[in-house]
GROMACS .gro file of C-alpha atoms in nm:
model
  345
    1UNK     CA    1   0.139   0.858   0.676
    2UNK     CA    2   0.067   1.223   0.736
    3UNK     CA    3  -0.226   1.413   0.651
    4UNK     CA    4  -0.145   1.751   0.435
    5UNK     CA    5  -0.417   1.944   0.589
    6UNK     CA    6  -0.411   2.255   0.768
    7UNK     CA    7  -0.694   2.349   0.838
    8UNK     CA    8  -0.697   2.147   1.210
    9UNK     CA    9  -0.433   2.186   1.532
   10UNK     CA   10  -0.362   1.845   1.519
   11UNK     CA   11  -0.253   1.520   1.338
   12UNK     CA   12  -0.537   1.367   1.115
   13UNK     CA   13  -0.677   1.115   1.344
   14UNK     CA   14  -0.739   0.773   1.219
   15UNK     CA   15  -1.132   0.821   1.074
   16UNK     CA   16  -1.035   1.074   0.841
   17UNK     CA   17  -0.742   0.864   0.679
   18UNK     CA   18  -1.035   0.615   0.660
   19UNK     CA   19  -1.196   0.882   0.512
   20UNK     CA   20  -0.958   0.998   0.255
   21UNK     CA   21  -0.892   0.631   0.157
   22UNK     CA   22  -1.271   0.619   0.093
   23UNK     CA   23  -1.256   0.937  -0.130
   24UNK     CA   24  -0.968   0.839  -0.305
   25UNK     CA   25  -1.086   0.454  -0.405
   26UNK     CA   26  -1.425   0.594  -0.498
   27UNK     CA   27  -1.234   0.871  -0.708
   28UNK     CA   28  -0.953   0.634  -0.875
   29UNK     CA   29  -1.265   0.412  -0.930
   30UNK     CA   30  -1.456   0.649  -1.115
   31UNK     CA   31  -1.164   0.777  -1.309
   32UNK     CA   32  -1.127   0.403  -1.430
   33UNK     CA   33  -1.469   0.451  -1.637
   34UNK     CA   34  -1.378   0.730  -1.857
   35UNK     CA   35  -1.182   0.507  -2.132
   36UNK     CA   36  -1.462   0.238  -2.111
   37UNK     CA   37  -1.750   0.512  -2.149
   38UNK     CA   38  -1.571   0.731  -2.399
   39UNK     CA   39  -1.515   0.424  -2.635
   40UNK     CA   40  -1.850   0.359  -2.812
   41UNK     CA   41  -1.885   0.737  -2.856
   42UNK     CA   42  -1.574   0.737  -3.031
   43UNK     CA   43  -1.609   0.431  -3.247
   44UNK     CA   44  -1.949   0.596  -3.302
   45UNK     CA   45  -1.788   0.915  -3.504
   46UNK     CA   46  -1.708   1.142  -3.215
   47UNK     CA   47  -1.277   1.223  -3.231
   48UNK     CA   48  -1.096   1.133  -2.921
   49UNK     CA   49  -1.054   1.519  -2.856
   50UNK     CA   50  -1.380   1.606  -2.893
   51UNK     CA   51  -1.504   1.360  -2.641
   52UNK     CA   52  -1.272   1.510  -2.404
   53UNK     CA   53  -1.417   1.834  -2.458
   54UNK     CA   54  -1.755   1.718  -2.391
   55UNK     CA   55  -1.628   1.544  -2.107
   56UNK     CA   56  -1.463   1.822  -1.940
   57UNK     CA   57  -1.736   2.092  -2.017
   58UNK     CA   58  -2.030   1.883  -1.958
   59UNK     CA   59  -1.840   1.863  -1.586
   60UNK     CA   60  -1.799   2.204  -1.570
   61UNK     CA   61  -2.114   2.309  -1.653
   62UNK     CA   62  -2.288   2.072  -1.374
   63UNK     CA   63  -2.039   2.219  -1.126
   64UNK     CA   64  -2.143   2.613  -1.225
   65UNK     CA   65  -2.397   2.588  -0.854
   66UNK     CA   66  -2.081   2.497  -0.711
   67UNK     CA   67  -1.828   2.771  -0.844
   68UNK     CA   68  -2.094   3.032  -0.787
   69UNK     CA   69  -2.147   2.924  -0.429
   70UNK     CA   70  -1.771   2.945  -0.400
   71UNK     CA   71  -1.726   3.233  -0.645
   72UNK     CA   72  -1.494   3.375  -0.392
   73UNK     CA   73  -1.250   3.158  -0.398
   74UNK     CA   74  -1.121   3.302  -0.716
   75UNK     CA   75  -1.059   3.644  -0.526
   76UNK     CA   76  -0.839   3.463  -0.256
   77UNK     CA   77  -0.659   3.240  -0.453
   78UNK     CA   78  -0.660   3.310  -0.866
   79UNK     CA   79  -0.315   3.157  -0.900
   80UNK     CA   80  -0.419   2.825  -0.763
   81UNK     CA   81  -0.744   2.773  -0.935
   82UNK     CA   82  -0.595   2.870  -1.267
   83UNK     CA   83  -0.283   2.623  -1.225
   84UNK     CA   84  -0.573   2.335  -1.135
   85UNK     CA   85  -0.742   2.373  -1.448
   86UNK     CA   86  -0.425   2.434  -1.682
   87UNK     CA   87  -0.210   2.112  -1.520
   88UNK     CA   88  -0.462   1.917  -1.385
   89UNK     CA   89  -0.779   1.939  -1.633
   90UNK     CA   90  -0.613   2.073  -1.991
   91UNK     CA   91  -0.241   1.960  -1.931
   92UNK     CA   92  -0.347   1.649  -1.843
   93UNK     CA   93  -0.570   1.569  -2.140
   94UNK     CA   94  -0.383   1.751  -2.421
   95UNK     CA   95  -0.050   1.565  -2.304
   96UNK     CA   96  -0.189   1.238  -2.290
   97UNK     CA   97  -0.364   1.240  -2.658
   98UNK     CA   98  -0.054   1.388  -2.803
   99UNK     CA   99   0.152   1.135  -2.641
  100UNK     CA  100  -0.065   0.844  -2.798
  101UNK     CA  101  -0.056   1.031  -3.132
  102UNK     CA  102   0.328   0.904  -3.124
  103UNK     CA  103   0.318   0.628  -2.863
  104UNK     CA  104   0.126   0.328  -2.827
  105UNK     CA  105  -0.099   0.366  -2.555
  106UNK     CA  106   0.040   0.090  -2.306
  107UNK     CA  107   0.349   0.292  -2.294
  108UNK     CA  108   0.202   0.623  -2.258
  109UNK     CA  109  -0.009   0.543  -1.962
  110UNK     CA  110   0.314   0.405  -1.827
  111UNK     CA  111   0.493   0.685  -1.860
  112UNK     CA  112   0.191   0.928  -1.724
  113UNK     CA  113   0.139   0.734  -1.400
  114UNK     CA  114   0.486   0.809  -1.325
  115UNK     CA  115   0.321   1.061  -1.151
  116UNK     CA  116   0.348   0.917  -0.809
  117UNK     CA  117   0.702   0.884  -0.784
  118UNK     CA  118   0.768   1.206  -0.938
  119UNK     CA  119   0.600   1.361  -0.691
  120UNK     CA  120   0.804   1.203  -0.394
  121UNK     CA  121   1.087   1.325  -0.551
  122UNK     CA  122   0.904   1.640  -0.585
  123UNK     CA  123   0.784   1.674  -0.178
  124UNK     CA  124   1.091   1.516  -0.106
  125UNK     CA  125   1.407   1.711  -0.257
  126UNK     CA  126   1.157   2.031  -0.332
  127UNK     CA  127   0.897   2.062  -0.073
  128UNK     CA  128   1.178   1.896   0.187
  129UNK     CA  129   0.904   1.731   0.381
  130UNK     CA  130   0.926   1.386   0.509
  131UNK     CA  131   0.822   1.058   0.323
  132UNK     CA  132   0.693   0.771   0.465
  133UNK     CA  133   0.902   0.431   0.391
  134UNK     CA  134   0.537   0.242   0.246
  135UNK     CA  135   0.467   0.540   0.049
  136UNK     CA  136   0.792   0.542  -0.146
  137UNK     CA  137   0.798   0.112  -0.155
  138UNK     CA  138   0.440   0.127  -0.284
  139UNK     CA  139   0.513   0.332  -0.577
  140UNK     CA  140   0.737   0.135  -0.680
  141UNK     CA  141   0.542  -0.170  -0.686
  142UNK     CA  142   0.271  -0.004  -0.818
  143UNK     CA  143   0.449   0.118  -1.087
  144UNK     CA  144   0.604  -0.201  -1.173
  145UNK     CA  145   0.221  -0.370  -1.164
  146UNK     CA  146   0.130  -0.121  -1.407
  147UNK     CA  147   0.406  -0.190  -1.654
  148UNK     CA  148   0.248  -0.542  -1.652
  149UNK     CA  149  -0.138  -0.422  -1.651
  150UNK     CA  150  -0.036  -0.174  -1.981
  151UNK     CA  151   0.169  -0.459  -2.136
  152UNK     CA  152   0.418  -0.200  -2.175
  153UNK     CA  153   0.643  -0.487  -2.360
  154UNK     CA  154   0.418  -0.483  -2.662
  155UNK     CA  155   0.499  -0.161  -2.792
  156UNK     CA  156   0.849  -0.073  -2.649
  157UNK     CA  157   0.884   0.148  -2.992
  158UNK     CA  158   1.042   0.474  -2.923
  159UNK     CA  159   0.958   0.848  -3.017
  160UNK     CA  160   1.118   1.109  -2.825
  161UNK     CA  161   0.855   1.366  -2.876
  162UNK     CA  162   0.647   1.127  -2.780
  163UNK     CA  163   0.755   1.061  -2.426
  164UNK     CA  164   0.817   1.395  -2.365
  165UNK     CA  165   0.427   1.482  -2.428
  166UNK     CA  166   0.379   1.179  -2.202
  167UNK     CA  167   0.630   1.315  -1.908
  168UNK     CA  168   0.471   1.596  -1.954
  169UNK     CA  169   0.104   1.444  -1.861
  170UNK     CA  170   0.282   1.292  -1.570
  171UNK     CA  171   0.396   1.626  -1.444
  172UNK     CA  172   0.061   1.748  -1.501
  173UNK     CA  173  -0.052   1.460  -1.301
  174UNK     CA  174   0.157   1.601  -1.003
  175UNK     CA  175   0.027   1.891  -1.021
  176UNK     CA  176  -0.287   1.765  -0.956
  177UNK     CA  177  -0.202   1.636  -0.618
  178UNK     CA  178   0.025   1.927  -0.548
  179UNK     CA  179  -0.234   2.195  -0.630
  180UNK     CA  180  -0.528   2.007  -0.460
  181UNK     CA  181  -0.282   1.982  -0.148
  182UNK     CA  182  -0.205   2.335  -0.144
  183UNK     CA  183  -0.584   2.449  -0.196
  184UNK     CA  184  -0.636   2.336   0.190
  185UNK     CA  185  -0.340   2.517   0.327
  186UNK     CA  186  -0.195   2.846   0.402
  187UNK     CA  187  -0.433   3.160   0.577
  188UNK     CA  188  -0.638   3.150   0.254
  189UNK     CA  189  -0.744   2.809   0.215
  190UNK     CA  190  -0.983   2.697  -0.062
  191UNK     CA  191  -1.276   2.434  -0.043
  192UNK     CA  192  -1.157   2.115  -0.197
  193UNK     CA  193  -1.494   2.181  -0.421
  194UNK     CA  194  -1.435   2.520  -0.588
  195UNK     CA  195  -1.095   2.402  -0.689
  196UNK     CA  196  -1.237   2.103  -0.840
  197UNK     CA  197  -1.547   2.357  -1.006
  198UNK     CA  198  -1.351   2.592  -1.116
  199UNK     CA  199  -1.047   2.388  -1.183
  200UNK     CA  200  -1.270   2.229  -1.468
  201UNK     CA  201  -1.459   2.557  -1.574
  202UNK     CA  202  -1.041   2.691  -1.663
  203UNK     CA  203  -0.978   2.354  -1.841
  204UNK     CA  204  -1.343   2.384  -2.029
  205UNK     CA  205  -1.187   2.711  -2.190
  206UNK     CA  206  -0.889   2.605  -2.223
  207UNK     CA  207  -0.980   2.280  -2.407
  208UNK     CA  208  -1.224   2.475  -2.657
  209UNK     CA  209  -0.933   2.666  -2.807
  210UNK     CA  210  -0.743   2.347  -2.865
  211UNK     CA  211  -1.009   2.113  -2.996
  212UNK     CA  212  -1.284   2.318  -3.150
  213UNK     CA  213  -1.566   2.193  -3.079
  214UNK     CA  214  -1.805   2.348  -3.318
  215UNK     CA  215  -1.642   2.105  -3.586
  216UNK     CA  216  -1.799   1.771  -3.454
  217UNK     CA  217  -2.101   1.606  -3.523
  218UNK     CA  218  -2.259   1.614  -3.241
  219UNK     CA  219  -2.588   1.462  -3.356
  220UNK     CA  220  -2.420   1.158  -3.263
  221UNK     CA  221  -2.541   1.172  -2.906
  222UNK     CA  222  -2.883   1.179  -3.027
  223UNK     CA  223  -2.823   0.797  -3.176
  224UNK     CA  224  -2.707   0.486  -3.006
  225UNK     CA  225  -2.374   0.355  -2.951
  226UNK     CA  226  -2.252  -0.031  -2.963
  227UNK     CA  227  -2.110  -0.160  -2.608
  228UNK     CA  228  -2.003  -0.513  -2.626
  229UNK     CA  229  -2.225  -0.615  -2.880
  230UNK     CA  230  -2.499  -0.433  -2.723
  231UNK     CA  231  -2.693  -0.164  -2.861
  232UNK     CA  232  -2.813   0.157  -2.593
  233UNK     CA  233  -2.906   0.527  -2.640
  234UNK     CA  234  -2.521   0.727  -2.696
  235UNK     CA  235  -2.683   0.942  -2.398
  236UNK     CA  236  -2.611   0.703  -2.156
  237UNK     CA  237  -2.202   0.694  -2.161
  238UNK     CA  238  -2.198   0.996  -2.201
  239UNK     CA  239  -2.376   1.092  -1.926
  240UNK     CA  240  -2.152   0.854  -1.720
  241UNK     CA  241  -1.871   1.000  -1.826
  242UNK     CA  242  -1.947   1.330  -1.734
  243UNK     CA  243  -2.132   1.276  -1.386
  244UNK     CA  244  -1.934   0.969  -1.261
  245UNK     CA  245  -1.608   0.938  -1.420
  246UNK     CA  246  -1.517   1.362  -1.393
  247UNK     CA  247  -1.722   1.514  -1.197
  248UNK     CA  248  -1.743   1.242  -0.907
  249UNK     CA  249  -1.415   1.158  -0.981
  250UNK     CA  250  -1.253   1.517  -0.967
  251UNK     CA  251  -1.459   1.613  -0.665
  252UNK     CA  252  -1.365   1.288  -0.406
  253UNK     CA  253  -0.997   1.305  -0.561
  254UNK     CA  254  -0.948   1.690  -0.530
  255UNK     CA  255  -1.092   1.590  -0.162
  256UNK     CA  256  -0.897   1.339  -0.055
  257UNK     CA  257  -0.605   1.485  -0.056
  258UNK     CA  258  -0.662   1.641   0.247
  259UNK     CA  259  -0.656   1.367   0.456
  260UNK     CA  260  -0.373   1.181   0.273
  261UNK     CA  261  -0.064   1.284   0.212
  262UNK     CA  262  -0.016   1.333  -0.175
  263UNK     CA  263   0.227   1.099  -0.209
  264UNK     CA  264  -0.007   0.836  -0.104
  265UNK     CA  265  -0.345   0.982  -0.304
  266UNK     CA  266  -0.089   0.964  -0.573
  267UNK     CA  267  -0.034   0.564  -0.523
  268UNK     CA  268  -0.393   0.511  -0.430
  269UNK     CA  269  -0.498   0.673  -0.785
  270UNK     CA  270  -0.281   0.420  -0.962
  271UNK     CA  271  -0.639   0.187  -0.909
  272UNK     CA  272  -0.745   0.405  -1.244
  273UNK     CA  273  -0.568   0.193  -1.465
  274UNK     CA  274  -0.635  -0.128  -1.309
  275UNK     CA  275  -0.995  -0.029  -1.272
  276UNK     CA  276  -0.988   0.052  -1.643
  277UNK     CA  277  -0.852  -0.258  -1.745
  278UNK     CA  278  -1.103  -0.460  -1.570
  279UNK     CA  279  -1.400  -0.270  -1.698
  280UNK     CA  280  -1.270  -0.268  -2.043
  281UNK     CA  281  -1.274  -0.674  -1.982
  282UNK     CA  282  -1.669  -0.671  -1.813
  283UNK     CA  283  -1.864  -0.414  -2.020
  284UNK     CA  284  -1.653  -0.403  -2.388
  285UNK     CA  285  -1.486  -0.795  -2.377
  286UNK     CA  286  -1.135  -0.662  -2.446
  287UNK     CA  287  -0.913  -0.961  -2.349
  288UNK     CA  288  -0.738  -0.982  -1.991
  289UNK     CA  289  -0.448  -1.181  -1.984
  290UNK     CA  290  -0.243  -1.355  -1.676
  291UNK     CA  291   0.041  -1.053  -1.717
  292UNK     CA  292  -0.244  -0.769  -1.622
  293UNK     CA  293  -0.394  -1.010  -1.369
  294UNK     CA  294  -0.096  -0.984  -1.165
  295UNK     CA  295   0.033  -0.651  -1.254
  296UNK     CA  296  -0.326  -0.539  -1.118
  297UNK     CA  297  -0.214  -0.755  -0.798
  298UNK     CA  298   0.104  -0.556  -0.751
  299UNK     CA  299  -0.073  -0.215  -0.840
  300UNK     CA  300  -0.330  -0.312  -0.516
  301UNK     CA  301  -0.014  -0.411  -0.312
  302UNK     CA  302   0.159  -0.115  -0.328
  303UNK     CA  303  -0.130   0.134  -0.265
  304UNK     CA  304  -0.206  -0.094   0.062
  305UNK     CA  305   0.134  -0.080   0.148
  306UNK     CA  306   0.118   0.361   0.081
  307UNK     CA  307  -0.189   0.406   0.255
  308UNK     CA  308  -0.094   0.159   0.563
  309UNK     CA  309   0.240   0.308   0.659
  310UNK     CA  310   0.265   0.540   0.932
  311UNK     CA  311   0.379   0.894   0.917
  312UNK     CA  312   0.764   0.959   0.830
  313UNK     CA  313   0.893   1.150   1.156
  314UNK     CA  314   0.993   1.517   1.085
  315UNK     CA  315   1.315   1.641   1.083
  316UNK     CA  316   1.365   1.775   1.467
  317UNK     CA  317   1.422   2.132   1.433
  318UNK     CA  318   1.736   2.173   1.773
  319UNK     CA  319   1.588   2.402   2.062
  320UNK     CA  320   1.791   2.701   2.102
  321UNK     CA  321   1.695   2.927   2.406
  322UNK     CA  322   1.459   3.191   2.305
  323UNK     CA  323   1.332   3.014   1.994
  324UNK     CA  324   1.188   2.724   2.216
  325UNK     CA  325   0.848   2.952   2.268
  326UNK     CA  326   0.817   3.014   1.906
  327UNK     CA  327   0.855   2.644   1.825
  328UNK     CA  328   0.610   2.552   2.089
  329UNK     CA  329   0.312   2.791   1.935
  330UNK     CA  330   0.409   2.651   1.576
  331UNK     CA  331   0.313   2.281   1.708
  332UNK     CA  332   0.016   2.459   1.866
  333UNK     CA  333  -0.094   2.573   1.559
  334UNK     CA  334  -0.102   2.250   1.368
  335UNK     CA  335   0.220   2.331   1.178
  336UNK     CA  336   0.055   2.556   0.937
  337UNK     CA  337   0.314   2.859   0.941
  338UNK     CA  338   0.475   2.860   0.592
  339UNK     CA  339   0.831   2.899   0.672
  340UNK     CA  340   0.834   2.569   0.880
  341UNK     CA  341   0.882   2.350   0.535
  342UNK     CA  342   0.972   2.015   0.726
  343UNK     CA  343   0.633   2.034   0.959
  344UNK     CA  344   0.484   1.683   0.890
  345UNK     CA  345   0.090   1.836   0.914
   0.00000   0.00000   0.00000
């Protein structure tokens, strides 16, 4: 495994990939509790799109000490906090809840944590930079764990507009890594915080075009909500939902990719579903059968088998002469000159 950080002369050493596996269980952990949260508020009279909004902007909003600290970040690099927030934040959430519109939602989550091995394919064949053999095996067998976790053969029904919204989630979901990646590189790099603050703040606006928010009644979070039979103040998951499962879930995510490579943040985050599952079972007594017990067994196999591998070797680049000097103060430099594409960093 290589780290995608550029920011140091040399190869991440050992503690931060300890690190960035931290950041990234925490953050596929805390993803895993936004279905489980946002579910009483929604059976309580709050539309699915309108939770997202309040999910997203209530993020944004505690992040605002956090853009303004950084608020010049979106001098250096405008481009790349904009693309965060209209992939990663809105793309995400509009394609997913037009997908289920159409789709059942086993198959849509399917199809969105595709994600992963698009994005091989995507630092592979577009990025041309090496992948490690456990990365590539532990997509796939997270990706077949999942089919089982989603019971994706309960609602094999198809809609092509459908899966396309749902591709297109998944594409939005490699943009997340992609964007987060690129945030720590180049001679401009950006705190892994301001692109997760502003990131959100983009996808705040964005979202209140699309769902209009002044159209829900929102005197619902002044009232309680039902969880599992239980009765507590609506407050509560919502305030979970905002402070755990986005903004503590964007923030270690956004930061972990730069100490994994994000091909294997992209495995590790496959946990969110699994994680989902489970809590859906604990906290709201939704049934867990044998079929997601394993498929969440697979889905943990393959992100060990991701985050354990060891870096892919890069491509050697053939000594010529006069070009040996050059190549020598590239390595120097931690591989962060742009035009060296096949630099494992």
């Amino acid at each position: 495994m290589h780290s995608s950080t550029a920011s140091t002369a040399s190869p991440a050493r050992p503690s931060g990939r300890s690190l960035g596996l931290g950041l990234a269980l925490v953050s596929a952990f805390a993803f895993g509790g936004s279905g489980t949260a946002a579910k009483p508020l929604i059976e309580a009279g709050l539309s699915p799109l309108h939770v997202v909004w309040l999910r997203v902007t209530g993020a944004a909003v505690a992040l605002l000490p956090i853009a303004y600290k950084h608020r010049d970040a979106v001098l250096r690099r405008p481009g790349l906090l904009l693309g965060f927030g209209l992939l990663a934040v809105a793309g995400v959430q509009a394609c997913y809840f037009a997908a289920i519109s159409r789709i059942p939602v086993g198959v849509a989550l399917l199809i969105e944590y595709l994600g992963p091995p698009l994005l091989i394919g995507y630092v592979k064949f577009v990025q041309r930079k090496p992948i490690s053999r456990g990365a590539a095996i532990g997509a796939g067998v997270a990706v077949t764990g999942l089919a089982c976790v989603v019971e994706v053969w309960n609602g094999l029904s198809f809609d092509a507009v459908g899966v396309l919204f749902a591709l297109g989630a998944a594409c939005c979901q490699v943009g997340y890594f992609v964007l987060a990646d690129a945030g720590a590189r180049g001679e401009r790099p950006v705190d892994p915080l301001a692109v997760s603050a502003f990131g959100l703040l983009v996808g705040a606006v964005l979202l209140t075009v699309f769902t209009r928010p002044w159209q829900a009644d929102w005197g619902v979070l002044g009232g309680s909500v039902v969880m599992n039979g239980h009765s507590l103040p609506a407050l509560i998951p919502a305030a979970w939902m905002v402070l755990i499962a986005t903004v503590l879930a964007y923030l270690t995510g956004v930061t972990s990719v730069g100490h994994l490579s994000p091909p294997v943040a992209g495995v590790v985050a496959n946990l969110e579903a699994v994680v989902a599952t489970v809590l859906a079972w604990v906290l709201l007594g939704e049934h867990l059968g044998a079929p997601q017990i394993a498929g969440g067994l697979l889905v943990l196999a393959g992100a060990f088998a991701a985050q354990a591998s060891k870096a892919a070797p890069a491509e050697a680049v053939p000594s010529k002469g006069p070009q040996a000097p050059r190549e020598k103060v590239t390595a120097d430099r931690g591989g962060q000159r742009p035009t060296q594409p096949n630099q494992s960093k």
